[in-house]
Amino acid sequence: MNKVISIRGAVTAPNTEDGIRSASARLIERIYFKNGIADKDVVNIIVTVTNDLTAFSPARAIRESGHAVPLITAVEPNIAGGIEKCIRVMVTANSDSEPYHIYLNGARALRTDLTDVYAIALDGPSGAGKSTVAKLVSKELKITYLDTGALYRALGLVCLDNGVDVKDGNAVEKCIKDVNVDIVYQNGVQIVTADGVDVSSKIRTPEVSMAASAVSAIPYVRQKLLGLQRGIAEKSSVILDGRDIGTVVLPRAEFKFFLTASAQVRAKRRFDELIAKGQTVVYEDVYNDVVTRDKNDSTRAVAPLKCAFDATEINSDNMTAEQVAAFICSTVNGDVL
Ligand code: DC
């Protein structure tokens, strides 16, 4: 590493020892994480604090959360109209990357130009309720929703329509190489297109589910869809639901959740959904599909379904989609807004 960068950050906190401790530690944690740095890269941290935060020293909180780096605290001048109860830091570090500044809680108002965009990764097995929850969260937080499974489904459909064996990596690659899969939003609803044709409703059949699961194990397919997913997440705040969002697509997402439920509960939900759409299905077939897809998705070599080390796991067996969405929104609101 041959560059020294200055990373700015700020957070607001209640004037209590616990409040200052957790806000300071979280701010540093996010700065390290988003910038890919550790204590060994840090030259020093300058901490300033408004004079209404008196219950504890933020620099001490940072040190006591385990960071053995040179630290100094100073009190901010009292500026009329300035943001209250605010901790600001400047982290000087060795890094080859550009600095990624972090503004949390009420301090987001200081630099909306820098950190207006955040991402929520919602991973989990099929039928756990991810898409229902993601839609509720996107509505509540007024952020974009990207159903990444729809992209794999669109490619699975293209293969089926062309009579291609979805398990044959070479044949699949040849078939989809020049296919342009894209997402457009009409009145806030996600439309998936393959070469400009809206395939949103055709991709919701059990055959396409299995085809999507098969093609999603092919490295070429995953690579093809990576840029599209990241591009959407860069432009605006998003919630992405999928299998590898927190582990591969957006490893630095601000928020990561892993939504699970038992296979029986998930199969029943999928069954009810398909029946409600007027499709003729048998519960046992839906259950077997769920189990087979679980196995495919979690045992494949590339980007297998797994809970990211820093994701919060939610078991929704005894929770409604509304309860799960409320939990996610309150986590995000508590930390970001
Ligand atoms: O979430 P879904 O049922 O629409 O996904 C269809 C298939 O696509 C699923 O079996 C696994 C795959 N998939 C994936 O591998 N990675 C994602 N991010 C999303 C879906």
Coordinates of C-alpha atoms in Angstrom, one line a residue, residues 121-123 246-247 255-259 306-314:
A121 CA -29.0 -7.9 1.4
L122 CA -31.8 -10.4 2.0
D123 CA -30.7 -14.0 1.4
G246 CA -24.4 -10.7 1.3
T247 CA -21.6 -13.1 0.5
F255 CA -27.4 -4.5 6.2
K256 CA -27.5 -8.2 5.8
F257 CA -30.3 -10.6 6.7
F258 CA -30.7 -14.3 6.2
L259 CA -34.3 -15.4 6.1
K306 CA -25.1 -19.6 2.8
C307 CA -25.5 -17.1 5.6
A308 CA -22.9 -14.4 5.5
F309 CA -20.8 -14.3 8.6
D310 CA -22.1 -10.8 9.4
A311 CA -25.8 -11.4 8.5
T312 CA -28.6 -11.5 11.0
E313 CA -30.5 -14.8 10.7
I314 CA -34.3 -14.6 11.0

